[in-house]
Short mmCIF file of C-alpha atoms and ligand atoms in Angstrom, two decimals:
data_model
loop_
_atom_site.label_atom_id
_atom_site.label_comp_id
_atom_site.label_asym_id
_atom_site.label_seq_id
_atom_site.Cartn_x
_atom_site.Cartn_y
_atom_site.Cartn_z
CA MET A 1 -23.32 -15.58 13.02
CA ILE A 2 -20.10 -15.96 11.07
CA THR A 3 -19.06 -19.61 10.70
CA GLY A 4 -15.99 -21.17 9.16
CA ALA A 5 -17.95 -21.43 5.92
CA ALA A 6 -18.69 -17.70 5.71
CA ARG A 7 -18.31 -15.83 2.44
CA VAL A 8 -15.98 -12.89 2.89
CA ALA A 9 -15.80 -9.70 0.86
CA GLY A 10 -14.49 -6.27 1.67
CA VAL A 11 -13.51 -2.78 0.72
CA CYS A 12 -9.98 -1.62 0.12
CA GLY A 13 -8.78 1.98 0.34
CA GLN A 14 -6.33 4.23 2.15
CA PRO A 15 -7.59 5.54 4.48
CA ILE A 16 -10.67 3.33 4.97
CA ALA A 17 -11.94 4.06 8.49
CA HIS A 18 -14.69 6.41 7.31
CA SER A 19 -15.97 4.18 4.50
CA LEU A 20 -19.73 3.64 4.61
CA SER A 21 -19.54 0.43 2.55
CA PRO A 22 -19.16 -1.88 5.60
CA VAL A 23 -22.25 -0.23 7.13
CA LEU A 24 -24.32 -0.88 3.98
CA HIS A 25 -23.15 -4.42 3.21
CA ASN A 26 -23.23 -5.73 6.78
CA ALA A 27 -26.74 -4.36 7.27
CA TRP A 28 -27.85 -6.24 4.16
CA ILE A 29 -25.99 -9.39 5.27
CA ALA A 30 -27.69 -9.30 8.68
CA GLU A 31 -31.13 -8.68 7.18
CA ALA A 32 -30.71 -11.45 4.59
CA GLY A 33 -29.44 -13.82 7.31
CA ILE A 34 -26.54 -15.05 5.22
CA ASP A 35 -23.30 -16.49 6.55
CA ALA A 36 -21.02 -13.71 5.36
CA ALA A 37 -18.86 -10.77 6.38
CA TYR A 38 -17.77 -7.55 4.68
CA VAL A 39 -14.60 -6.07 6.09
CA PRO A 40 -12.42 -2.97 5.60
CA PHE A 41 -8.83 -3.26 4.35
CA ALA A 42 -6.26 -0.46 4.30
CA PRO A 43 -3.01 -1.79 2.88
CA PRO A 44 -0.08 0.64 2.88
CA GLU A 45 -0.07 2.55 -0.43
CA GLY A 46 2.94 0.69 -1.79
CA ARG A 47 1.53 -2.73 -0.86
CA PHE A 48 -1.79 -2.61 -2.75
CA GLU A 49 -0.68 -4.93 -5.57
CA ALA A 50 0.89 -7.44 -3.19
CA PHE A 51 -2.24 -7.43 -1.03
CA VAL A 52 -4.62 -8.00 -3.94
CA ASP A 53 -2.34 -10.59 -5.52
CA GLY A 54 -2.52 -12.61 -2.30
CA LEU A 55 -6.30 -12.88 -2.62
CA ARG A 56 -6.17 -14.67 -5.99
CA GLY A 57 -8.03 -17.96 -6.07
CA GLY A 58 -10.88 -16.72 -3.93
CA VAL A 59 -9.37 -16.09 -0.48
CA VAL A 60 -12.11 -13.50 -0.43
CA ARG A 61 -14.97 -13.38 -2.95
CA GLY A 62 -14.26 -9.87 -4.00
CA LEU A 63 -13.32 -6.36 -3.05
CA ASN A 64 -14.75 -2.96 -3.52
CA VAL A 65 -11.94 -0.53 -4.23
CA THR A 66 -11.87 3.12 -3.34
CA ILE A 67 -9.49 6.10 -3.26
CA PRO A 68 -6.60 5.99 -4.08
CA PHE A 69 -6.53 2.50 -5.62
CA LYS A 70 -9.22 2.45 -8.34
CA GLU A 71 -6.87 2.92 -11.30
CA ARG A 72 -4.35 0.43 -9.95
CA ALA A 73 -7.15 -2.09 -9.40
CA LEU A 74 -8.03 -2.00 -13.09
CA ALA A 75 -4.37 -2.39 -14.07
CA LEU A 76 -4.06 -5.51 -11.90
CA ALA A 77 -7.02 -7.35 -13.35
CA ASP A 78 -6.77 -10.14 -15.94
CA GLU A 79 -10.10 -9.16 -17.47
CA ALA A 80 -12.31 -6.09 -17.20
CA SER A 81 -15.81 -5.03 -18.18
CA ALA A 82 -16.24 -2.50 -20.99
CA VAL A 83 -17.44 0.16 -18.58
CA ALA A 84 -14.44 -0.32 -16.25
CA ARG A 85 -12.07 -0.03 -19.21
CA ARG A 86 -13.81 3.09 -20.42
CA ALA A 87 -13.77 4.63 -16.93
CA GLY A 88 -10.09 3.72 -16.58
CA ALA A 89 -10.83 2.57 -13.06
CA SER A 90 -12.39 -0.27 -11.09
CA ASN A 91 -14.36 -0.14 -7.84
CA LEU A 92 -15.12 -3.88 -7.89
CA LEU A 93 -12.64 -6.76 -8.15
CA LEU A 94 -13.88 -10.35 -8.24
CA PHE A 95 -11.57 -13.26 -7.46
CA ARG A 96 -12.29 -16.30 -9.56
CA PRO A 97 -11.49 -19.85 -8.40
CA ASP A 98 -9.01 -20.23 -11.28
CA GLY A 99 -6.83 -17.48 -9.83
CA THR A 100 -7.79 -14.72 -12.25
CA ILE A 101 -9.20 -11.33 -11.31
CA PHE A 102 -12.16 -9.67 -13.01
CA ALA A 103 -12.51 -5.89 -12.72
CA ASP A 104 -15.83 -4.10 -12.98
CA ASN A 105 -17.05 -0.59 -12.24
CA THR A 106 -20.43 -0.05 -10.60
CA ASP A 107 -19.96 3.68 -9.87
CA GLY A 108 -21.53 4.49 -13.23
CA VAL A 109 -24.58 2.33 -12.55
CA GLY A 110 -24.79 4.00 -9.14
CA LEU A 111 -24.83 7.43 -10.75
CA LEU A 112 -27.46 6.50 -13.35
CA GLU A 113 -29.70 4.76 -10.79
CA ALA A 114 -29.44 7.70 -8.39
CA LEU A 115 -30.46 10.12 -11.16
CA LYS A 116 -33.44 7.93 -11.96
CA ALA A 117 -34.47 7.42 -8.34
CA GLN A 118 -34.31 11.02 -7.13
CA ALA A 119 -35.08 13.02 -10.30
CA ASN A 120 -36.55 10.48 -12.74
CA TYR A 121 -33.64 11.48 -15.02
CA GLU A 122 -32.45 9.37 -17.97
CA ALA A 123 -28.99 9.84 -19.53
CA LYS A 124 -30.45 10.43 -22.99
CA THR A 125 -32.49 13.45 -21.83
CA GLY A 126 -29.95 16.06 -22.90
CA PRO A 127 -26.49 17.62 -22.68
CA VAL A 128 -24.53 17.09 -19.47
CA VAL A 129 -22.12 19.52 -17.83
CA LEU A 130 -19.62 17.70 -15.69
CA LEU A 131 -17.52 19.74 -13.26
CA GLY A 132 -14.15 18.14 -12.51
CA ALA A 133 -11.73 15.85 -14.31
CA GLY A 134 -10.49 13.41 -11.66
CA GLY A 135 -11.32 9.74 -11.33
CA ALA A 136 -14.91 10.42 -10.30
CA ALA A 137 -15.53 12.61 -13.35
CA ARG A 138 -13.95 10.07 -15.68
CA GLY A 139 -16.27 7.32 -14.40
CA ALA A 140 -19.31 9.57 -14.67
CA ALA A 141 -18.44 10.60 -18.24
CA ALA A 142 -18.01 6.96 -19.27
CA ALA A 143 -21.31 5.89 -17.74
CA LEU A 144 -23.31 8.82 -19.14
CA ILE A 145 -21.94 8.40 -22.66
CA GLU A 146 -22.46 4.64 -22.60
CA ALA A 147 -26.06 5.21 -21.42
CA GLY A 148 -26.80 7.55 -24.33
CA ALA A 149 -26.10 11.11 -23.16
CA PRO A 150 -26.06 13.21 -26.36
CA SER A 151 -23.08 15.21 -25.10
CA VAL A 152 -20.88 15.50 -22.03
CA ARG A 153 -19.04 18.80 -21.48
CA ILE A 154 -16.23 18.55 -18.97
CA ILE A 155 -15.24 21.74 -17.18
CA ASN A 156 -12.12 21.69 -15.04
CA ARG A 157 -9.73 24.11 -13.38
CA THR A 158 -6.87 22.25 -15.08
CA LEU A 159 -8.10 22.21 -18.69
CA ALA A 160 -5.50 19.64 -19.82
CA ARG A 161 -7.04 16.98 -17.55
CA ALA A 162 -10.49 17.62 -19.05
CA GLN A 163 -9.03 17.44 -22.55
CA GLU A 164 -7.38 14.13 -21.76
CA ILE A 165 -10.70 12.57 -20.72
CA ALA A 166 -12.56 14.10 -23.67
CA ALA A 167 -10.00 12.65 -26.09
CA GLU A 168 -10.35 9.21 -24.54
CA MET A 169 -14.15 9.26 -24.54
CA GLY A 170 -14.32 10.32 -28.19
CA ALA A 171 -17.28 11.86 -30.00
CA GLY A 172 -19.85 13.52 -27.75
CA CYS A 173 -17.39 14.51 -25.06
CA SER A 174 -15.70 17.92 -24.97
CA ALA A 175 -13.43 19.89 -22.63
CA HIS A 176 -14.00 23.48 -21.50
CA ALA A 177 -12.32 26.07 -19.31
CA TRP A 178 -14.10 27.29 -16.18
CA ASP A 179 -14.76 30.68 -17.84
CA ASP A 180 -16.80 28.92 -20.53
CA ALA A 181 -19.27 27.51 -17.98
CA PRO A 182 -22.16 29.89 -18.85
CA ALA A 183 -22.12 28.87 -22.52
CA ALA A 184 -21.79 25.16 -21.66
CA LEU A 185 -24.67 25.42 -19.19
CA ALA A 186 -27.06 27.26 -21.52
CA ASP A 187 -28.91 24.14 -22.73
CA ALA A 188 -27.75 21.64 -20.10
CA ALA A 189 -30.23 19.03 -18.88
CA LEU A 190 -27.92 17.84 -16.10
CA VAL A 191 -25.11 19.45 -14.09
CA VAL A 192 -22.89 17.19 -11.99
CA ASN A 193 -20.28 18.24 -9.44
CA ALA A 194 -17.48 15.66 -9.64
CA THR A 195 -14.87 17.90 -8.00
CA SER A 196 -14.09 17.69 -4.30
CA LEU A 197 -15.41 21.24 -3.80
CA GLY A 198 -18.07 21.42 -1.10
CA LEU A 199 -16.62 18.65 1.05
CA GLY A 200 -16.93 19.34 4.76
CA GLY A 201 -19.48 22.09 4.24
CA ARG A 202 -17.15 24.37 2.29
CA ALA A 203 -18.20 26.33 -0.80
CA GLY A 204 -19.15 24.26 -3.85
CA PRO A 205 -18.03 24.84 -7.43
CA ASP A 206 -18.19 28.49 -8.42
CA VAL A 207 -20.60 28.31 -11.36
CA ASP A 208 -23.75 30.35 -11.85
CA LEU A 209 -26.49 27.72 -11.97
CA ASP A 210 -28.90 30.34 -13.30
CA ALA A 211 -27.03 30.03 -16.61
CA ALA A 212 -28.68 26.58 -16.91
CA PRO A 213 -32.35 26.06 -17.82
CA ALA A 214 -34.74 25.96 -14.85
CA SER A 215 -35.50 22.34 -15.80
CA ALA A 216 -31.86 21.24 -15.37
CA VAL A 217 -31.21 18.55 -12.76
CA VAL A 218 -28.28 19.23 -10.41
CA MET A 219 -26.29 16.43 -8.84
CA ASP A 220 -23.41 16.49 -6.35
CA MET A 221 -21.11 13.50 -5.86
CA VAL A 222 -19.95 15.03 -2.56
CA PHE A 223 -22.16 13.65 0.25
CA LYS A 224 -20.46 15.06 3.35
CA PRO A 225 -22.59 17.00 4.12
CA LEU A 226 -25.58 15.40 2.40
CA ARG A 227 -26.99 18.79 1.44
CA THR A 228 -23.94 20.53 0.02
CA GLU A 229 -23.78 24.24 -0.61
CA PHE A 230 -24.04 23.44 -4.35
CA LEU A 231 -27.25 21.41 -3.89
CA GLU A 232 -28.71 24.03 -1.56
CA ARG A 233 -28.08 26.67 -4.21
CA ALA A 234 -29.72 24.49 -6.87
CA ALA A 235 -32.74 23.79 -4.67
CA ALA A 236 -33.09 27.49 -3.80
CA SER A 237 -33.56 28.22 -7.50
CA GLY A 238 -36.21 25.51 -7.74
CA ARG A 239 -34.10 22.88 -9.51
CA ARG A 240 -34.40 19.16 -8.90
CA THR A 241 -31.39 17.76 -7.04
CA VAL A 242 -29.73 14.36 -6.62
CA ASP A 243 -27.33 13.65 -3.75
CA GLY A 244 -24.10 11.68 -3.69
CA LEU A 245 -25.25 9.34 -0.93
CA GLU A 246 -27.87 7.88 -3.26
CA MET A 247 -25.07 7.14 -5.76
CA LEU A 248 -23.02 5.45 -3.03
CA VAL A 249 -25.95 3.25 -1.98
CA ARG A 250 -26.82 2.36 -5.58
CA GLN A 251 -23.25 1.39 -6.54
CA ALA A 252 -23.23 -1.03 -3.61
CA VAL A 253 -26.22 -3.02 -4.92
CA PRO A 254 -24.51 -4.76 -7.89
CA SER A 255 -21.42 -5.28 -5.72
CA PHE A 256 -23.50 -7.16 -3.12
CA GLU A 257 -25.05 -9.28 -5.85
CA ALA A 258 -21.63 -10.16 -7.24
CA PHE A 259 -20.24 -11.09 -3.80
CA PHE A 260 -23.16 -12.95 -2.31
CA GLY A 261 -25.25 -14.15 -5.25
CA GLN A 262 -28.48 -12.46 -4.26
CA VAL A 263 -30.06 -9.03 -4.43
CA PRO A 264 -29.80 -7.07 -1.18
CA PRO A 265 -33.01 -7.14 0.88
CA ALA A 266 -35.15 -4.05 0.36
CA SER A 267 -36.51 -4.32 3.90
CA VAL A 268 -33.56 -2.52 5.50
CA ASP A 269 -33.16 1.23 5.04
CA VAL A 270 -29.42 1.40 4.42
CA ARG A 271 -29.65 5.06 3.44
CA ALA A 272 -30.92 5.90 6.92
CA LEU A 273 -28.11 3.82 8.46
CA ALA A 274 -25.54 5.62 6.31
CA LEU A 275 -26.95 8.99 7.35
CA LYS A 276 -26.67 7.95 10.98
CA ALA A 277 -23.05 6.87 10.40
CA LEU A 278 -22.42 10.25 8.76
CA ASP A 279 -23.95 11.79 11.90
CA GLN A 280 -26.67 13.65 9.97
P1 LIG B 301 -11.33 12.07 -7.62
O1 LIG B 301 -10.59 10.83 -7.98
O2 LIG B 301 -12.18 11.94 -6.38
O3 LIG B 301 -12.11 12.61 -8.76
P2 LIG B 301 -9.11 13.92 -8.01
O4 LIG B 301 -8.55 13.09 -9.09
O5 LIG B 301 -8.17 14.46 -6.97
O6 LIG B 301 -10.21 13.14 -7.17
O7 LIG B 301 -9.94 15.14 -8.66
C1 LIG B 301 -10.39 16.22 -7.91
C2 LIG B 301 -11.16 17.16 -8.81
O8 LIG B 301 -11.56 18.31 -8.03
C3 LIG B 301 -10.32 17.71 -9.97
O9 LIG B 301 -11.18 17.97 -11.06
C4 LIG B 301 -9.79 19.02 -9.38
O10 LIG B 301 -9.42 19.98 -10.35
P3 LIG B 301 -7.93 19.96 -10.98
O11 LIG B 301 -7.89 18.85 -11.97
O12 LIG B 301 -7.77 21.30 -11.60
O13 LIG B 301 -7.00 19.73 -9.81
C5 LIG B 301 -11.01 19.49 -8.63
N1 LIG B 301 -10.65 20.45 -7.58
C6 LIG B 301 -10.14 20.19 -6.36
N2 LIG B 301 -9.94 21.33 -5.67
C7 LIG B 301 -10.33 22.35 -6.48
C8 LIG B 301 -10.40 23.78 -6.36
N3 LIG B 301 -10.00 24.40 -5.23
N4 LIG B 301 -10.88 24.50 -7.40
C9 LIG B 301 -11.29 23.90 -8.54
N5 LIG B 301 -11.25 22.54 -8.72
C10 LIG B 301 -10.79 21.78 -7.71
#
């Protein structure tokens, strides 16, 4: 039951109708029996700042932020965590009673936790090849470097975007053209698809995974479908795989804690609920 004293949080994006975050958070809220609600918000693109500004002082506890607002969310905040600053984006805004906004980024934690959960993979294991140079890739590079990855090699169709991220991340991060993928993959311990290729069941990134060691872990941030063509290819060659849905679920955990002051109950299988919502 939602009373007048309910704690309210939400997720903000444009569009937002297909977001799985309300499914996850409201399942946890119901299971924990707390007086709270987690609601979707889709302000018009030009009204994002005005919308967020109106929440100052704690009108809502906090917001998760998704495409296309993550960079603007960071820019709006009065204070930001080191990982959000490094990622250049925020997926979690917290509204303090004094009217200030704190920006954090839990996507990186989500990525690292998913790697650990599904492949027992630690960032420090070895070199990483990251495909893509958009916001998702930037966040992944920041998290992997901060967690001790010895090197992160960013491969992108538009080389300049990869070079921009590499320059910002500093030592340990390099940019490569798509043609250089075989050399970059030769001693990779982890390969991550952070492009949008593979979405909707289309072909994934065109890289020859056999150029990577058989022990390399392959992860896809795309989770529609759950088993992307890229992951299927990796699994067919016997490689361990990590799916993007696990990352989505894991990034939601610290968000829930920040909004509602408790860890989400483990007794509800939110991954199964998300799969149902994805119709898989
Ligand atoms: P996000 O914020 O989700 O990362 P984005 O900033 O639009 O989204 O980035 C999309 C990524 O997918 C980019 O790396 C993009 O490559 P470019 O920087 O060259 O545009 C990559 N991408 C999308 N479509 C692609 C395609 N057909 N071939 C290769 N890369 C593609």
